[in-house]
Structures are given as C-alpha cells and as structure tokens.
Short mmCIF file of C-alpha atoms in Angstrom, two decimals:
data_model
loop_
_atom_site.label_atom_id
_atom_site.label_comp_id
_atom_site.label_asym_id
_atom_site.label_seq_id
_atom_site.Cartn_x
_atom_site.Cartn_y
_atom_site.Cartn_z
CA MET H 8 0.00 0.00 0.00
CA GLY H 9 2.65 2.52 1.07
CA GLU H 10 2.25 6.28 1.13
CA PRO H 11 -1.17 7.97 0.93
CA GLN H 12 -1.85 11.11 -1.02
CA THR H 13 -0.56 14.26 0.66
CA ASP H 14 -2.20 16.97 -1.49
CA MET H 15 -5.60 16.22 0.15
CA ARG H 16 -7.51 15.83 -3.15
CA GLY H 17 -10.61 13.72 -2.63
CA SER H 18 -10.70 14.27 1.13
CA SER H 19 -13.61 15.86 2.97
CA SER H 20 -11.34 18.41 4.61
CA HIS H 21 -13.67 21.27 3.59
CA GLY H 22 -16.46 20.02 5.88
CA HIS H 23 -16.84 20.24 9.64
CA PRO H 24 -14.99 17.50 11.54
CA HIS H 25 -16.62 15.36 14.22
CA PHE H 26 -13.71 16.37 16.50
CA THR H 27 -9.97 17.03 16.36
CA PHE H 28 -7.03 15.93 18.48
CA GLY H 29 -3.33 16.70 18.78
CA VAL H 30 -0.47 14.21 18.51
CA ILE H 31 3.17 14.57 19.53
CA ALA H 32 6.02 12.15 20.29
CA ASP H 33 9.46 11.87 21.85
CA ILE H 34 9.88 15.25 23.52
CA GLN H 35 12.75 13.82 25.62
CA TYR H 36 13.47 16.97 27.59
CA ALA H 37 16.77 17.23 29.46
CA ASP H 38 18.75 20.19 30.74
CA LYS H 39 21.90 19.43 28.76
CA PRO H 40 23.68 20.65 25.62
CA ASP H 41 22.61 19.44 22.19
CA GLY H 42 24.63 16.50 20.97
CA LEU H 43 24.83 13.24 19.05
CA SER H 44 22.93 10.21 20.27
CA GLY H 45 24.23 6.66 20.27
CA TRP H 46 22.55 6.39 16.85
CA LYS H 47 24.76 9.27 15.61
CA THR H 48 21.74 11.53 15.17
CA MET H 49 21.61 15.07 16.56
CA ARG H 50 19.35 15.58 19.58
CA TYR H 51 18.24 19.13 20.28
CA TYR H 52 17.69 19.12 24.03
CA SER H 53 17.73 22.93 24.11
CA GLN H 54 14.75 22.99 21.72
CA SER H 55 12.48 20.24 23.03
CA CYS H 56 10.50 22.34 25.51
CA LEU H 57 10.41 25.27 23.08
CA HIS H 58 8.90 22.95 20.48
CA LEU H 59 6.38 21.64 23.02
CA GLN H 60 5.38 25.16 24.01
CA GLU H 61 4.89 26.10 20.35
CA ALA H 62 2.67 23.05 19.85
CA ILE H 63 0.54 23.90 22.88
CA THR H 64 0.23 27.53 21.78
CA LYS H 65 -0.91 26.42 18.30
CA TRP H 66 -3.43 23.91 19.70
CA ASN H 67 -4.85 26.45 22.14
CA ALA H 68 -5.34 28.97 19.34
CA GLU H 69 -6.86 26.67 16.69
CA ASP H 70 -10.34 27.62 15.47
CA ILE H 71 -11.51 24.11 16.28
CA ARG H 72 -9.65 23.41 19.50
CA PRO H 73 -8.43 19.81 19.86
CA THR H 74 -10.53 17.73 22.23
CA PHE H 75 -7.39 16.06 23.59
CA VAL H 76 -3.71 15.41 22.82
CA LEU H 77 -2.01 12.02 22.47
CA GLN H 78 1.49 12.31 23.96
CA LEU H 79 3.11 9.19 22.52
CA GLY H 80 5.84 8.67 25.09
CA ASP H 81 9.45 9.52 26.00
CA ILE H 82 8.43 12.80 27.59
CA ILE H 83 11.86 13.26 29.24
CA ASP H 84 15.25 11.79 28.31
CA GLY H 85 16.85 8.88 30.13
CA CYS H 86 19.96 10.94 30.88
CA ASN H 87 17.95 12.71 33.60
CA LYS H 88 18.25 9.59 35.74
CA ARG H 89 22.03 9.69 35.71
CA GLY H 90 21.96 13.32 36.84
CA GLU H 91 19.25 12.66 39.44
CA LYS H 92 17.01 15.15 37.63
CA SER H 93 14.15 12.85 36.64
CA GLU H 94 11.44 14.29 38.88
CA ALA H 95 12.48 17.92 38.38
CA SER H 96 12.58 17.53 34.59
CA LEU H 97 9.23 15.76 34.51
CA GLU H 98 7.64 18.47 36.67
CA MET H 99 8.99 21.16 34.34
CA VAL H 100 7.43 19.53 31.28
CA LEU H 101 4.12 18.84 33.06
CA THR H 102 3.95 22.45 34.23
CA MET H 103 4.18 23.49 30.59
CA ILE H 104 1.50 20.96 29.63
CA ASN H 105 -0.78 22.49 32.27
CA THR H 106 -1.04 25.57 30.03
CA ALA H 107 -2.89 23.47 27.44
CA LYS H 108 -6.65 24.00 27.23
CA MET H 109 -7.28 20.30 26.60
CA PRO H 110 -6.26 17.09 28.42
CA PHE H 111 -3.12 15.15 27.48
CA HIS H 112 -3.26 11.36 27.34
CA HIS H 113 0.20 10.11 28.29
CA ILE H 114 1.73 6.96 26.81
CA TRP H 115 4.80 5.31 28.33
CA GLY H 116 7.98 4.75 26.31
CA ASN H 117 11.40 3.33 27.10
CA HIS H 118 12.65 6.65 28.48
CA GLU H 119 9.87 6.69 31.07
CA PHE H 120 11.29 3.38 32.30
CA TYR H 121 14.89 4.62 32.19
CA ASN H 122 13.80 7.31 34.65
CA PHE H 123 11.13 5.61 36.77
CA THR H 124 9.85 2.23 37.88
CA ARG H 125 6.47 0.98 36.70
CA ASP H 126 5.16 1.30 40.27
CA TYR H 127 6.21 4.95 40.34
CA LEU H 128 4.55 5.66 36.98
CA MET H 129 1.31 4.01 38.07
CA ASP H 130 0.97 6.58 40.87
CA SER H 131 2.29 9.55 38.86
CA LYS H 132 0.75 12.31 36.76
CA LEU H 133 1.77 10.29 33.70
CA ASN H 134 -0.98 7.82 34.55
CA THR H 135 -4.03 9.18 32.73
CA THR H 136 -6.32 6.19 33.14
CA TRP H 137 -8.66 8.55 34.99
CA LEU H 138 -9.54 9.96 31.56
CA GLU H 139 -11.11 6.65 30.50
CA ASP H 140 -14.63 6.92 29.04
CA ARG H 141 -15.72 10.16 30.65
CA ARG H 142 -17.28 13.19 29.01
CA GLN H 143 -14.45 15.44 27.83
CA ASP H 144 -16.26 18.65 28.82
CA GLU H 145 -16.37 17.46 32.43
CA LEU H 146 -12.61 16.84 32.74
CA ASP H 147 -10.07 18.76 34.74
CA PRO H 148 -6.79 18.27 32.85
CA ARG H 149 -4.74 18.96 35.99
CA SER H 150 -6.26 16.14 38.06
CA GLU H 151 -4.12 13.20 39.08
CA GLY H 152 -5.22 9.62 38.63
CA SER H 153 -4.14 6.32 40.08
CA SER H 154 -4.08 2.98 38.34
CA ASP H 155 -6.46 0.11 38.82
CA ASN H 156 -5.06 -3.35 39.55
CA LYS H 157 -4.16 -4.31 35.99
CA ASP H 158 -0.51 -5.22 35.48
CA TYR H 159 -0.40 -3.20 32.26
CA TYR H 160 -1.17 0.46 31.50
CA ALA H 161 -3.93 0.58 28.90
CA TYR H 162 -7.38 2.13 28.62
CA HIS H 163 -9.93 3.43 26.13
CA PHE H 164 -12.34 6.33 25.79
CA SER H 165 -14.96 7.59 23.36
CA PRO H 166 -14.72 11.29 22.38
CA HIS H 167 -17.62 10.87 19.94
CA SER H 168 -20.48 8.38 19.55
CA LYS H 169 -18.89 6.92 16.39
CA PHE H 170 -15.28 6.71 17.58
CA ARG H 171 -13.11 5.10 20.26
CA ILE H 172 -9.47 5.76 21.19
CA ILE H 173 -7.39 2.98 22.73
CA VAL H 174 -4.11 3.62 24.56
CA ILE H 175 -1.94 0.49 24.77
CA ASP H 176 1.13 -0.45 26.81
CA THR H 177 3.91 -1.60 24.45
CA TYR H 178 6.21 -2.24 27.46
CA ASP H 179 3.83 -4.75 29.03
CA LEU H 180 6.40 -7.31 27.87
CA SER H 181 9.69 -5.68 28.84
CA VAL H 182 12.83 -6.02 30.94
CA LEU H 183 12.48 -2.35 31.87
CA GLY H 184 10.62 -0.90 34.85
CA ARG H 185 9.46 -3.99 36.76
CA LYS H 186 10.98 -5.71 39.77
CA GLU H 187 12.92 -8.81 38.78
CA THR H 188 10.76 -10.85 41.16
CA SER H 189 7.48 -9.75 39.53
CA ASP H 190 5.30 -11.98 37.36
CA GLY H 191 5.52 -9.43 34.54
CA HIS H 192 9.32 -9.58 34.50
CA ARG H 193 9.30 -13.38 34.54
CA LYS H 194 6.77 -13.51 31.68
CA SER H 195 8.93 -11.10 29.66
CA LEU H 196 12.04 -13.25 30.17
CA ALA H 197 10.05 -16.36 29.25
CA PHE H 198 8.95 -14.69 26.01
CA LEU H 199 12.52 -13.77 25.15
CA ASP H 200 13.80 -17.23 26.05
CA SER H 201 11.25 -18.76 23.69
CA SER H 202 12.52 -16.41 20.98
CA GLN H 203 16.19 -17.33 21.61
CA TYR H 204 17.20 -13.71 22.09
CA ASP H 205 20.61 -12.30 23.05
CA PHE H 206 20.79 -8.60 23.97
CA ASN H 207 24.54 -8.69 23.34
CA VAL H 208 24.11 -9.63 19.69
CA VAL H 209 22.16 -7.40 17.28
CA PRO H 210 21.19 -9.34 14.13
CA PRO H 211 21.00 -7.42 10.83
CA VAL H 212 17.71 -5.60 10.23
CA GLY H 213 15.21 -7.94 8.62
CA THR H 214 16.65 -11.14 10.06
CA GLN H 215 14.85 -13.16 12.71
CA GLY H 216 14.94 -11.50 16.12
CA PHE H 217 16.52 -8.23 14.94
CA HIS H 218 13.95 -6.24 16.96
CA LEU H 219 14.31 -8.16 20.25
CA LEU H 220 16.22 -5.35 21.91
CA GLU H 221 16.06 -3.92 25.42
CA PHE H 222 14.59 -0.58 24.31
CA ASN H 223 11.67 -2.35 22.60
CA GLY H 224 8.85 -4.30 24.23
CA GLY H 225 5.48 -5.84 23.53
CA LEU H 226 1.98 -6.75 24.68
CA GLY H 227 1.34 -9.66 27.03
CA LYS H 228 -1.41 -12.22 26.49
CA GLU H 229 -3.74 -10.58 29.04
CA GLN H 230 -3.51 -7.19 27.35
CA LEU H 231 -3.98 -8.74 23.90
CA ALA H 232 -7.14 -10.48 25.14
CA TRP H 233 -8.39 -7.20 26.64
CA LEU H 234 -7.65 -5.36 23.38
CA ASP H 235 -9.50 -8.01 21.40
CA ASP H 236 -12.53 -7.62 23.69
CA VAL H 237 -12.61 -3.83 23.29
CA LEU H 238 -12.29 -4.08 19.51
CA THR H 239 -15.07 -6.69 19.40
CA TYR H 240 -17.30 -4.23 21.26
CA SER H 241 -16.41 -1.49 18.74
CA ASP H 242 -17.11 -3.83 15.80
CA LYS H 243 -20.56 -4.65 17.15
CA ASN H 244 -21.41 -1.01 17.87
CA GLY H 245 -20.24 0.43 14.56
CA GLU H 246 -17.38 2.45 16.05
CA ARG H 247 -14.16 3.44 14.32
CA VAL H 248 -11.06 2.90 16.45
CA ILE H 249 -7.79 4.82 16.69
CA ILE H 250 -5.03 3.04 18.66
CA ALA H 251 -1.93 4.66 20.13
CA GLY H 252 1.23 3.15 21.63
CA HIS H 253 4.89 4.05 21.83
CA ILE H 254 6.44 1.36 19.63
CA PRO H 255 5.64 0.79 15.93
CA ILE H 256 3.92 -2.54 15.22
CA HIS H 257 4.43 -2.81 11.45
CA PRO H 258 7.90 -3.48 9.99
CA LYS H 259 7.24 -1.07 7.11
CA ALA H 260 6.17 1.84 9.33
CA LYS H 261 9.61 2.50 10.78
CA ARG H 262 13.15 3.08 9.53
CA SER H 263 15.25 1.55 12.30
CA LEU H 264 15.26 -1.29 14.84
CA CYS H 265 12.21 0.16 16.60
CA LEU H 266 9.55 -2.56 16.43
CA ALA H 267 7.39 -4.30 19.05
CA TRP H 268 8.71 -7.69 20.17
CA ASN H 269 5.51 -9.56 19.25
CA TYR H 270 4.39 -7.25 16.46
CA GLY H 271 2.93 -10.19 14.53
CA GLU H 272 0.49 -11.06 17.33
CA ILE H 273 -0.50 -7.42 17.75
CA LEU H 274 -1.03 -6.95 14.01
CA ARG H 275 -3.16 -10.08 13.77
CA THR H 276 -5.34 -8.81 16.60
CA LEU H 277 -5.88 -5.42 14.95
CA GLN H 278 -6.38 -6.86 11.48
CA SER H 279 -9.10 -9.22 12.70
CA HIS H 280 -11.36 -6.23 13.49
CA GLU H 281 -13.01 -4.03 10.88
CA SER H 282 -13.32 -1.16 13.36
CA VAL H 283 -9.58 -0.35 13.42
CA VAL H 284 -8.66 2.76 11.42
CA CYS H 285 -5.08 3.52 12.38
CA TYR H 286 -2.24 3.05 14.83
CA PHE H 287 -0.14 6.01 16.03
CA ALA H 288 3.37 5.41 17.41
CA GLY H 289 6.56 7.28 18.24
CA HIS H 290 9.95 5.74 19.22
CA ASP H 291 11.54 5.95 15.75
CA HIS H 292 12.47 9.63 15.56
CA SER H 293 12.70 9.58 11.77
CA GLY H 294 8.99 8.81 11.51
CA GLY H 295 7.28 6.49 9.07
CA TYR H 296 4.04 5.49 7.39
CA TYR H 297 2.48 2.36 5.92
CA ARG H 298 -1.07 1.33 5.02
CA ASP H 299 -1.31 -2.42 5.48
CA SER H 300 -3.23 -5.02 3.47
CA HIS H 301 -6.29 -4.59 5.74
CA GLY H 302 -6.46 -0.83 5.17
CA ILE H 303 -5.05 0.08 8.60
CA HIS H 304 -2.85 3.18 8.61
CA HIS H 305 0.37 2.95 10.63
CA ILE H 306 1.70 6.43 11.44
CA THR H 307 5.04 6.77 13.23
CA MET H 308 5.41 10.36 14.36
CA GLU H 309 8.72 12.15 13.91
CA GLY H 310 10.44 12.89 17.23
CA VAL H 311 10.45 16.37 18.74
CA ILE H 312 13.93 15.72 20.17
CA GLU H 313 15.49 15.48 16.70
CA SER H 314 13.80 18.58 15.32
CA PRO H 315 16.30 21.43 14.79
CA PRO H 316 15.63 25.09 15.63
CA GLY H 317 13.08 26.57 13.24
CA THR H 318 11.28 23.25 12.76
CA ASN H 319 9.03 21.10 14.95
CA ALA H 320 7.23 17.73 14.93
CA PHE H 321 3.56 17.59 15.92
CA GLY H 322 0.18 17.51 14.27
CA THR H 323 -3.56 17.96 14.57
CA VAL H 324 -5.87 15.20 13.38
CA PHE H 325 -9.27 16.22 11.98
CA VAL H 326 -11.77 13.37 12.22
CA TYR H 327 -14.24 13.40 9.31
CA GLU H 328 -17.01 11.12 8.10
CA ASP H 329 -14.81 9.43 5.47
CA GLY H 330 -11.32 9.64 6.95
CA LEU H 331 -8.75 11.33 9.12
CA LEU H 332 -6.85 14.41 8.03
CA LEU H 333 -3.46 14.78 9.71
CA ARG H 334 -2.27 18.38 9.49
CA GLY H 335 1.43 18.16 10.23
CA ARG H 336 3.74 20.85 11.56
CA GLY H 337 7.45 21.00 10.86
CA ARG H 338 8.81 17.56 9.98
CA VAL H 339 5.37 15.90 10.08
CA LYS H 340 3.68 15.52 6.69
CA ASP H 341 0.05 16.29 5.91
CA ARG H 342 -1.84 13.08 5.20
CA PHE H 343 -5.42 12.13 4.37
CA LEU H 344 -6.16 8.70 5.83
CA PRO H 345 -9.36 7.15 4.40
CA TYR H 346 -11.20 4.53 6.42
CA GLN H 347 -11.42 0.88 5.44
CA GLY H 348 -13.95 0.65 2.61
CA LYS H 349 -13.23 4.27 1.60
CA LYS H 350 -10.22 3.52 -0.60
CA GLU H 351 -11.78 5.32 -3.56
CA HIS H 352 -10.59 8.59 -2.01
CA CYS H 353 -6.96 7.59 -2.51
CA ASP H 354 -5.64 7.43 -6.08
CA VAL H 355 -3.83 4.07 -6.28
CA SER H 356 -0.92 5.51 -8.27
CA MET H 357 -0.36 8.11 -5.54
CA CYS H 358 -0.55 5.57 -2.73
CA GLN H 359 2.57 3.68 -3.78
CA LYS H 360 6.05 4.50 -2.61
#
C-alpha cells in the first residue's frame, strides 16, 4: 500500500470534523547541551521544551480546538536519571502541559522506564487512566489519577459516539521498569527465552529477532485479550477505532530497529477487526508510514527531540465522516487517511512508494 496522497484531493477536509485531536512524540526533555545520540543523530535538548510550548500555543489557538492530545511517550530523556534530575525535569514539562486547554493522554515509552519504575509511573501524573470513558467537557486536565489493579497500563475512551481511542502499553512485555521478582518480569524473560534472544548480539535488520532489543517491548497475552474484547465491542457497535502506543507494530512503518517484540500477534489482533482505522506510534524519531493489506494506517510520528531550531514535529488530526486528516507541523507531513472501505478517495498511483 505505502504512502497515501498528501495533497488532500478527494478528502472531505472542507467540511466540519466530528472532532480534532493533537499528537506529539518523543519530547525527551533534558537540561543538557545538544549532541549526538548513540545512533549518531543530533538531539536538540535545548529545543524540546520550546517545540512543546509552540505546539501547545498552536493547539490552544486553533479555530476548532483539539478535544485532547495524544502524547506518545518519552516525555523526558533517560539521561535525567544519571543526573538525578528525573522528577524535576518531569515536573517542568508537566507544568508546561498544564497551560494546554485540553487534556493530554500520556503513553509510556522506554525513556519513562529509564527514569522511573512501573510502580512509580502508576501513581504519577503520567498515569491518565482517569480519563477513561468520561465526558471530555467534564474533565479537569490537571487532576491526578491512580491505576487500577491491571498489570499493564492501557485504557480506552470515546470522544464521539462513532469513535473510540485505545491507549496500549507496548512495554507490558519488557525487561524495563518492573521488579525482577514480579510476574511481569518473569513472563517477559520467558517470552525472550522462547525467541532465543541475546541482547549482546544485534542481528542485521530484517533477520529473525533483529527487533528483540532492550529498548523495545510488547503486549502480554492478558492485554492482547483485553484489546481483542474492546475491539469486538467497537465492531458490534459500529465504532471506528484509533489506537496509540509508543512502539511501531508494522515493519514497514519505521526506519530503524524500533519494532514491538511480538508485532505479529499485535497486528493479527488489529487486522481481525473491521473497526480499526489507524495506529499512532513514536519511538523511531525519523517517523514512518504504511497502510497495510487490511487498510489500517500505521503512522510513526517524527520525534520532537530530533527537530532542529526553526522546525518542529507535531500535528492535529481532523476526524471526518470518510477519513482522518493529519495536518502536520514542521517535519510531520500532511496526510489524508481514508477509512477501510473508503479507498476510492486515494488514487492508487499516488498511494505507492
């Protein structure tokens, strides 16, 4: 399938959307000089909060104000832990987010777990499960929530009668964040053992196990069953579903080693439900896009942290009757994303890479 059209011909962007929402990924704030990462890419730490503030200012001023924002993870950089600045840096970013006139839904990435334990995150302001399935006009975006007893961080909400948003935990299977004595840690090791992994050996991209790396993770069986149940409900009730997680789940929607451990299982779950429209991810700072064989759009957002001065990386999604319109800022492209069964709005010749 590949790339969709980006000139917006054939979209319903001239009409009034059902609602809009913001999307942003990999802010990775740290009080440190700009410099090269281990991937030999430039990270603009001095710009990350400036970019976030610009995004919030734009969202607050939009004619149709976003109903919410999906913050796709890695809100602060892992280097904060080494400098014992994790809590101070997080509080600085959250103070800035408090100026937004809409709630942020926070997703957890690998850098959250470099800085904090899972237990800490469950009781922190980055736990937004309290936003699950409540009327948006009744929400106080500065309220704190606490987790229920699930061992993974995932929830869903409905901003409109025809749509549902699902936030998933792509570090449910992970060696990061959990106590080594916990069931979750043992299950993660068991998964890796069954896959014959070795963190000390990185196979070439495209070979078996190339993505089984410490900074990736996946969804456990319990969360997959929960996700399947929610999607079954949406199928039966005629809802369209937008899913968001930190790690890409399609090999063709990323440009690096960033891919969920059990991406095949996750993809099969999504592709077995007609309600699924798209999956938003971060993690791979270069961004990516792919429309799979079932018509599901996989959007990997470019990372704020690798956006130089004078650019940015965020977007606003306009939700229409026949598709989603992503209006990108800076490094993020504009895209019209038709729903399954609405492929006539995308010229086939323009949809190929």
